[in-house]
Amino acid sequence: MGIVRESNSSVTAAATDPHPAGQDPVDPGEIAELRRVAVHLAQAAAAHVRARRPEVFGGGERARDAVQAKSSPTDPVTVVDTEAEQLIRRLLGELRPGEQVLGEEGGGSLGDDTQVVWVVDPIDGTVNFMYGIPAYGVSVAAMRGGRSLAGAVADVAGGHTYSAGLGAGATRTDRDGTAIALRCNAAGSVGMALLATGFGYGAARRARQGQLIAELLPHVRDIRRIGSAALDLCMVAAGLVDAHYEHGLNTWDWAAGALIAAEAGARVVLPRAGTVSQTGELVVASAPDIADELIELFDRLGVSAAVPES
């Protein structure tokens, strides 16, 4: 269907059209190469994360020393997050020397409209990773001018790798190398739709998100909170849920997953790349046949409005 970016001046870009109005055309060969690199990076980092978890969280003082708080006491980063991002940065320096990186842990910028920038979330779902809940992933996307060109999300525990290229479709590759083309569900109606969502780290945002769930829940089949936005977006692509919505995501949370969902046919609504998460804009990825009905419901219940961090 497409991606709609919402900001002070909204832009519409069809995810499945590599030559959307108002944007420079892209080279299919370049897209394929960027996708190959994204998959390689995500899988390499996932292997590192998978190997390191029992070493770091095997118990004792070492596990406690491996975790620090970021924006709030409930927003953790582990030594493995940092290691995985450093690994991706090192590999990129070898494979794509001179290209910029925007990472959750190491920072960076989106550069200008001519540059390929790699947007990295080394572990999306860090709390799940800490507790051993098998829902956390490595997200890597290549962006230019705020538009995702290629991306991959490696499901660390599940062993799957989701990937997409702009105009080239989306796939899930399993442990044995089997690649499956992804397509969203035909959900039928919002009343029978299974939604996924997530919560912020600040108390004020969480309180508002809880209120919105109470308003929304009677209108849908049910709601799931998996704990990884990147995997939620891939689940929309794979038809495991019918839609995902969440306020206050950072660019690295959605840069790969939103492209994967859109290339699988989802209708995706995003803030502009680089928007600071504290402002709390809404991200949505929806099965196309319920997208209009879902957005109308979000508008009516106040879900579409931004939910600031405080």
Tab-separated table of C-alpha atoms in Angstrom:
chain	number	residue	atom	x	y	z
A	1	MET	CA	0.000	0.000	0.000
A	2	GLY	CA	2.462	2.654	1.094
A	3	ILE	CA	4.095	4.806	3.696
A	4	VAL	CA	2.651	8.110	4.845
A	5	ARG	CA	5.007	10.359	6.744
A	6	GLU	CA	3.314	12.860	9.003
A	7	SER	CA	4.982	16.077	10.125
A	8	ASN	CA	4.486	19.816	9.741
A	9	SER	CA	4.493	19.180	5.997
A	10	SER	CA	3.269	15.682	5.230
A	11	VAL	CA	4.701	13.609	2.399
A	12	THR	CA	3.296	10.436	0.893
A	13	ALA	CA	5.679	7.822	-0.505
A	14	ALA	CA	4.542	4.465	-1.830
A	15	ALA	CA	6.763	1.845	-0.257
A	16	THR	CA	6.263	-0.560	-3.123
A	17	ASP	CA	6.988	2.106	-5.752
A	18	PRO	CA	10.724	2.801	-6.091
A	19	HIS	CA	9.965	6.025	-7.964
A	20	PRO	CA	7.429	7.863	-5.771
A	21	ALA	CA	6.425	11.385	-6.701
A	22	GLY	CA	8.786	13.986	-5.268
A	23	GLN	CA	11.584	11.502	-4.508
A	24	ASP	CA	14.615	10.522	-6.548
A	25	PRO	CA	14.372	7.126	-8.261
A	26	VAL	CA	16.438	4.286	-6.879
A	27	ASP	CA	18.569	1.667	-8.595
A	28	PRO	CA	17.303	-1.909	-8.105
A	29	GLY	CA	20.894	-3.116	-8.089
A	30	GLU	CA	21.761	-0.733	-5.272
A	31	ILE	CA	18.665	-1.787	-3.339
A	32	ALA	CA	19.628	-5.456	-3.649
A	33	GLU	CA	23.158	-4.786	-2.417
A	34	LEU	CA	21.995	-2.679	0.530
A	35	ARG	CA	19.523	-5.404	1.461
A	36	ARG	CA	22.267	-8.043	1.301
A	37	VAL	CA	24.471	-5.993	3.601
A	38	ALA	CA	21.610	-5.294	6.022
A	39	VAL	CA	20.859	-9.024	6.296
A	40	HIS	CA	24.535	-9.851	6.835
A	41	LEU	CA	24.891	-7.239	9.569
A	42	ALA	CA	21.687	-8.212	11.361
A	43	GLN	CA	22.544	-11.900	11.297
A	44	ALA	CA	26.128	-11.345	12.461
A	45	ALA	CA	24.980	-9.199	15.373
A	46	ALA	CA	22.201	-11.661	16.215
A	47	ALA	CA	24.737	-14.485	16.430
A	48	HIS	CA	26.806	-12.390	18.839
A	49	VAL	CA	23.770	-11.546	20.985
A	50	ARG	CA	22.689	-15.188	21.020
A	51	ALA	CA	26.125	-16.364	22.146
A	52	ARG	CA	26.613	-13.680	24.760
A	53	ARG	CA	23.330	-13.980	26.627
A	54	PRO	CA	24.204	-17.095	28.645
A	55	GLU	CA	27.640	-15.659	29.365
A	56	VAL	CA	26.306	-12.365	30.711
A	57	PHE	CA	23.032	-13.456	32.291
A	58	GLY	CA	24.122	-16.732	33.767
A	59	GLY	CA	23.643	-15.247	37.247
A	60	GLY	CA	25.730	-13.531	39.896
A	61	GLU	CA	27.354	-10.125	40.129
A	62	ARG	CA	28.356	-10.077	36.482
A	63	ALA	CA	24.743	-9.852	35.323
A	64	ARG	CA	24.030	-6.905	37.619
A	65	ASP	CA	27.132	-5.085	36.412
A	66	ALA	CA	26.133	-5.619	32.771
A	67	VAL	CA	23.003	-3.425	32.898
A	68	GLN	CA	22.686	0.351	33.131
A	69	ALA	CA	19.708	2.726	32.950
A	70	LYS	CA	19.281	5.282	30.151
A	71	SER	CA	16.325	7.680	29.976
A	72	SER	CA	14.669	6.241	33.103
A	73	PRO	CA	15.225	3.373	35.557
A	74	THR	CA	12.928	1.209	33.397
A	75	ASP	CA	14.907	1.933	30.185
A	76	PRO	CA	17.923	-0.405	30.297
A	77	VAL	CA	20.977	-0.909	28.132
A	78	THR	CA	23.236	-3.914	28.506
A	79	VAL	CA	26.858	-4.492	27.639
A	80	VAL	CA	25.619	-6.782	24.854
A	81	ASP	CA	23.622	-3.935	23.234
A	82	THR	CA	26.836	-1.914	23.112
A	83	GLU	CA	28.925	-4.819	21.827
A	84	ALA	CA	26.430	-5.663	19.083
A	85	GLU	CA	26.335	-2.074	17.815
A	86	GLN	CA	30.126	-1.872	17.883
A	87	LEU	CA	30.265	-5.078	15.834
A	88	ILE	CA	27.869	-3.649	13.244
A	89	ARG	CA	29.860	-0.413	13.047
A	90	ARG	CA	33.113	-2.356	12.568
A	91	LEU	CA	31.637	-4.552	9.837
A	92	LEU	CA	30.176	-1.523	8.068
A	93	GLY	CA	33.580	0.132	8.156
A	94	GLU	CA	34.924	-2.875	6.268
A	95	LEU	CA	32.007	-3.383	3.860
A	96	ARG	CA	30.834	0.202	3.265
A	97	PRO	CA	33.715	2.487	4.308
A	98	GLY	CA	32.829	6.117	4.825
A	99	GLU	CA	29.087	5.671	5.270
A	100	GLN	CA	27.433	7.094	8.367
A	101	VAL	CA	25.727	5.199	11.158
A	102	LEU	CA	22.867	6.294	13.404
A	103	GLY	CA	22.717	3.866	16.288
A	104	GLU	CA	20.612	3.670	19.412
A	105	GLU	CA	23.652	3.374	21.634
A	106	GLY	CA	26.397	5.170	19.679
A	107	GLY	CA	24.373	8.050	18.241
A	108	GLY	CA	25.008	9.687	14.879
A	109	SER	CA	22.863	11.570	12.377
A	110	LEU	CA	20.807	10.967	9.243
A	111	GLY	CA	23.208	13.021	7.116
A	112	ASP	CA	22.035	14.814	3.996
A	113	ASP	CA	19.731	13.675	1.202
A	114	THR	CA	22.606	12.223	-0.861
A	115	GLN	CA	24.101	9.926	1.767
A	116	VAL	CA	23.307	6.351	2.692
A	117	VAL	CA	23.007	6.174	6.482
A	118	TRP	CA	22.772	2.911	8.406
A	119	VAL	CA	20.200	3.054	11.181
A	120	VAL	CA	20.833	0.438	13.846
A	121	ASP	CA	19.040	-0.912	16.893
A	122	PRO	CA	21.433	-3.560	18.238
A	123	ILE	CA	18.817	-5.155	20.502
A	124	ASP	CA	15.214	-4.092	20.128
A	125	GLY	CA	13.502	-5.618	23.141
A	126	THR	CA	16.306	-5.274	25.684
A	127	VAL	CA	14.039	-5.992	28.666
A	128	ASN	CA	12.938	-9.251	27.023
A	129	PHE	CA	16.603	-10.058	26.386
A	130	MET	CA	17.470	-9.486	30.044
A	131	TYR	CA	14.645	-11.689	31.315
A	132	GLY	CA	15.091	-14.415	28.722
A	133	ILE	CA	11.737	-13.783	27.039
A	134	PRO	CA	12.293	-14.934	23.421
A	135	ALA	CA	11.178	-11.754	21.640
A	136	TYR	CA	14.094	-9.458	20.802
A	137	GLY	CA	15.773	-8.599	17.558
A	138	VAL	CA	18.554	-6.784	15.765
A	139	SER	CA	17.327	-4.098	13.363
A	140	VAL	CA	19.461	-2.641	10.550
A	141	ALA	CA	18.236	-0.288	7.816
A	142	ALA	CA	19.857	1.692	5.039
A	143	MET	CA	18.210	5.101	4.654
A	144	ARG	CA	18.738	8.063	2.368
A	145	GLY	CA	16.953	11.356	2.697
A	146	GLY	CA	14.839	9.928	5.510
A	147	ARG	CA	13.567	7.075	3.309
A	148	SER	CA	14.324	3.422	4.065
A	149	LEU	CA	15.904	1.735	1.045
A	150	ALA	CA	16.565	-1.665	2.587
A	151	GLY	CA	16.315	-3.269	5.972
A	152	ALA	CA	16.606	-6.452	7.981
A	153	VAL	CA	15.352	-7.555	11.385
A	154	ALA	CA	16.903	-10.688	12.860
A	155	ASP	CA	14.725	-12.479	15.400
A	156	VAL	CA	17.526	-13.606	17.706
A	157	ALA	CA	15.722	-16.328	19.641
A	158	GLY	CA	13.504	-17.497	16.783
A	159	GLY	CA	16.314	-17.677	14.242
A	160	HIS	CA	14.309	-15.919	11.518
A	161	THR	CA	15.531	-12.960	9.482
A	162	TYR	CA	12.970	-10.579	8.000
A	163	SER	CA	14.165	-8.333	5.180
A	164	ALA	CA	12.930	-5.996	2.474
A	165	GLY	CA	14.155	-3.709	-0.264
A	166	LEU	CA	12.307	-0.680	-1.566
A	167	GLY	CA	10.140	-1.928	-4.429
A	168	ALA	CA	11.546	-5.446	-4.048
A	169	GLY	CA	9.133	-7.087	-1.601
A	170	ALA	CA	9.669	-8.597	1.829
A	171	THR	CA	10.720	-12.064	2.944
A	172	ARG	CA	11.337	-14.139	6.040
A	173	THR	CA	14.366	-16.422	5.894
A	174	ASP	CA	14.373	-19.333	8.327
A	175	ARG	CA	17.292	-21.079	10.011
A	176	ASP	CA	17.561	-23.610	7.182
A	177	GLY	CA	17.734	-20.872	4.536
A	178	THR	CA	14.148	-21.244	3.345
A	179	ALA	CA	12.840	-17.855	2.190
A	180	ILE	CA	9.124	-17.120	2.400
A	181	ALA	CA	7.500	-14.110	0.709
A	182	LEU	CA	5.548	-12.038	3.222
A	183	ARG	CA	2.023	-10.724	2.825
A	184	CYS	CA	-0.288	-9.056	5.334
A	185	ASN	CA	-3.517	-10.664	6.464
A	186	ALA	CA	-6.880	-9.923	4.968
A	187	ALA	CA	-8.277	-8.891	8.324
A	188	GLY	CA	-11.835	-8.184	7.222
A	189	SER	CA	-12.814	-5.688	9.905
A	190	VAL	CA	-11.283	-3.801	12.816
A	191	GLY	CA	-13.663	-5.596	15.171
A	192	MET	CA	-11.925	-8.877	14.319
A	193	ALA	CA	-8.392	-7.466	14.198
A	194	LEU	CA	-5.533	-8.511	16.495
A	195	LEU	CA	-3.398	-5.467	17.315
A	196	ALA	CA	0.109	-5.211	18.747
A	197	THR	CA	1.381	-2.229	20.706
A	198	GLY	CA	4.084	-1.109	23.100
A	199	PHE	CA	4.607	1.331	25.956
A	200	GLY	CA	7.072	4.132	26.586
A	201	TYR	CA	9.391	4.412	29.567
A	202	GLY	CA	8.104	7.621	31.164
A	203	ALA	CA	5.293	7.362	33.700
A	204	ALA	CA	3.159	10.076	32.080
A	205	ARG	CA	3.254	8.458	28.632
A	206	ARG	CA	2.533	5.022	30.078
A	207	ALA	CA	-0.476	6.346	31.960
A	208	ARG	CA	-1.923	7.877	28.786
A	209	GLN	CA	-1.188	4.750	26.752
A	210	GLY	CA	-3.038	2.691	29.355
A	211	GLN	CA	-6.048	4.981	29.075
A	212	LEU	CA	-6.038	4.641	25.297
A	213	ILE	CA	-5.910	0.841	25.480
A	214	ALA	CA	-8.967	0.883	27.750
A	215	GLU	CA	-10.792	2.947	25.113
A	216	LEU	CA	-9.574	0.850	22.187
A	217	LEU	CA	-9.896	-2.693	23.506
A	218	PRO	CA	-13.716	-2.993	23.208
A	219	HIS	CA	-13.461	-2.198	19.486
A	220	VAL	CA	-10.942	-4.889	18.418
A	221	ARG	CA	-10.478	-8.642	18.724
A	222	ASP	CA	-7.597	-8.257	21.198
A	223	ILE	CA	-4.282	-6.502	21.849
A	224	ARG	CA	-0.814	-7.984	22.302
A	225	ARG	CA	2.246	-6.402	23.906
A	226	ILE	CA	5.259	-8.366	22.616
A	227	GLY	CA	8.001	-5.981	23.748
A	228	SER	CA	9.821	-5.263	20.464
A	229	ALA	CA	8.444	-2.754	17.961
A	230	ALA	CA	10.756	-4.037	15.213
A	231	LEU	CA	9.388	-7.570	15.621
A	232	ASP	CA	5.811	-6.267	15.897
A	233	LEU	CA	6.169	-4.591	12.500
A	234	CYS	CA	7.553	-7.811	11.021
A	235	MET	CA	4.625	-9.690	12.566
A	236	VAL	CA	2.266	-7.405	10.640
A	237	ALA	CA	4.170	-8.305	7.470
A	238	ALA	CA	3.945	-12.018	8.262
A	239	GLY	CA	0.243	-11.932	9.149
A	240	LEU	CA	0.880	-12.869	12.792
A	241	VAL	CA	-0.987	-9.728	13.869
A	242	ASP	CA	-3.243	-7.462	11.829
A	243	ALA	CA	-1.815	-4.113	12.915
A	244	HIS	CA	0.752	-2.468	15.161
A	245	TYR	CA	0.531	0.995	16.705
A	246	GLU	CA	2.799	2.770	19.160
A	247	HIS	CA	3.620	6.290	20.303
A	248	GLY	CA	7.122	7.704	20.693
A	249	LEU	CA	9.259	5.291	18.717
A	250	ASN	CA	12.710	6.377	17.596
A	251	THR	CA	13.831	6.072	13.979
A	252	TRP	CA	15.930	2.992	14.750
A	253	ASP	CA	12.831	1.251	16.129
A	254	TRP	CA	10.938	1.416	12.821
A	255	ALA	CA	13.463	2.084	10.015
A	256	ALA	CA	13.733	-1.584	8.993
A	257	GLY	CA	10.452	-2.996	10.307
A	258	ALA	CA	8.222	-0.361	8.719
A	259	LEU	CA	9.749	-0.990	5.300
A	260	ILE	CA	9.286	-4.745	5.750
A	261	ALA	CA	5.631	-4.226	6.685
A	262	ALA	CA	5.008	-1.838	3.797
A	263	GLU	CA	6.655	-4.139	1.266
A	264	ALA	CA	4.346	-6.899	2.515
A	265	GLY	CA	1.381	-4.693	1.662
A	266	ALA	CA	0.746	-2.888	4.946
A	267	ARG	CA	-0.422	0.699	5.178
A	268	VAL	CA	2.201	2.441	7.288
A	269	VAL	CA	2.011	5.847	8.998
A	270	LEU	CA	5.304	7.276	10.277
A	271	PRO	CA	6.752	10.477	11.666
A	272	ARG	CA	9.606	11.927	9.682
A	273	ALA	CA	12.891	10.114	10.189
A	274	GLY	CA	14.901	11.779	12.926
A	275	THR	CA	11.873	12.909	14.917
A	276	VAL	CA	12.750	12.792	18.604
A	277	SER	CA	10.787	10.159	20.491
A	278	GLN	CA	9.913	12.545	23.338
A	279	THR	CA	7.340	14.263	21.104
A	280	GLY	CA	5.411	10.994	20.950
A	281	GLU	CA	4.062	10.795	17.395
A	282	LEU	CA	2.163	7.673	16.421
A	283	VAL	CA	3.545	4.862	14.267
A	284	VAL	CA	0.984	2.562	12.619
A	285	ALA	CA	1.311	-0.468	10.360
A	286	SER	CA	-1.971	-2.032	9.330
A	287	ALA	CA	-3.318	-4.732	7.058
A	288	PRO	CA	-4.528	-2.714	4.067
A	289	ASP	CA	-8.186	-3.737	4.091
A	290	ILE	CA	-8.763	-2.348	7.605
A	291	ALA	CA	-6.382	0.621	7.450
A	292	ASP	CA	-8.964	3.332	6.764
A	293	GLU	CA	-11.356	1.965	9.396
A	294	LEU	CA	-8.529	1.650	11.943
A	295	ILE	CA	-7.235	5.182	11.399
A	296	GLU	CA	-10.782	6.535	11.677
A	297	LEU	CA	-11.142	4.690	14.993
A	298	PHE	CA	-7.785	6.040	16.197
A	299	ASP	CA	-8.879	9.573	15.255
A	300	ARG	CA	-12.202	9.175	17.071
A	301	LEU	CA	-10.664	7.796	20.267
A	302	GLY	CA	-7.698	10.191	20.374
A	303	VAL	CA	-5.118	7.509	19.621
A	304	SER	CA	-3.821	9.445	16.609
A	305	ALA	CA	-2.685	12.368	18.767
A	306	ALA	CA	0.908	12.485	19.944
A	307	VAL	CA	1.617	11.293	23.488
A	308	PRO	CA	4.585	13.310	24.829
A	309	GLU	CA	7.073	11.712	27.187
A	310	SER	CA	6.098	14.017	30.044
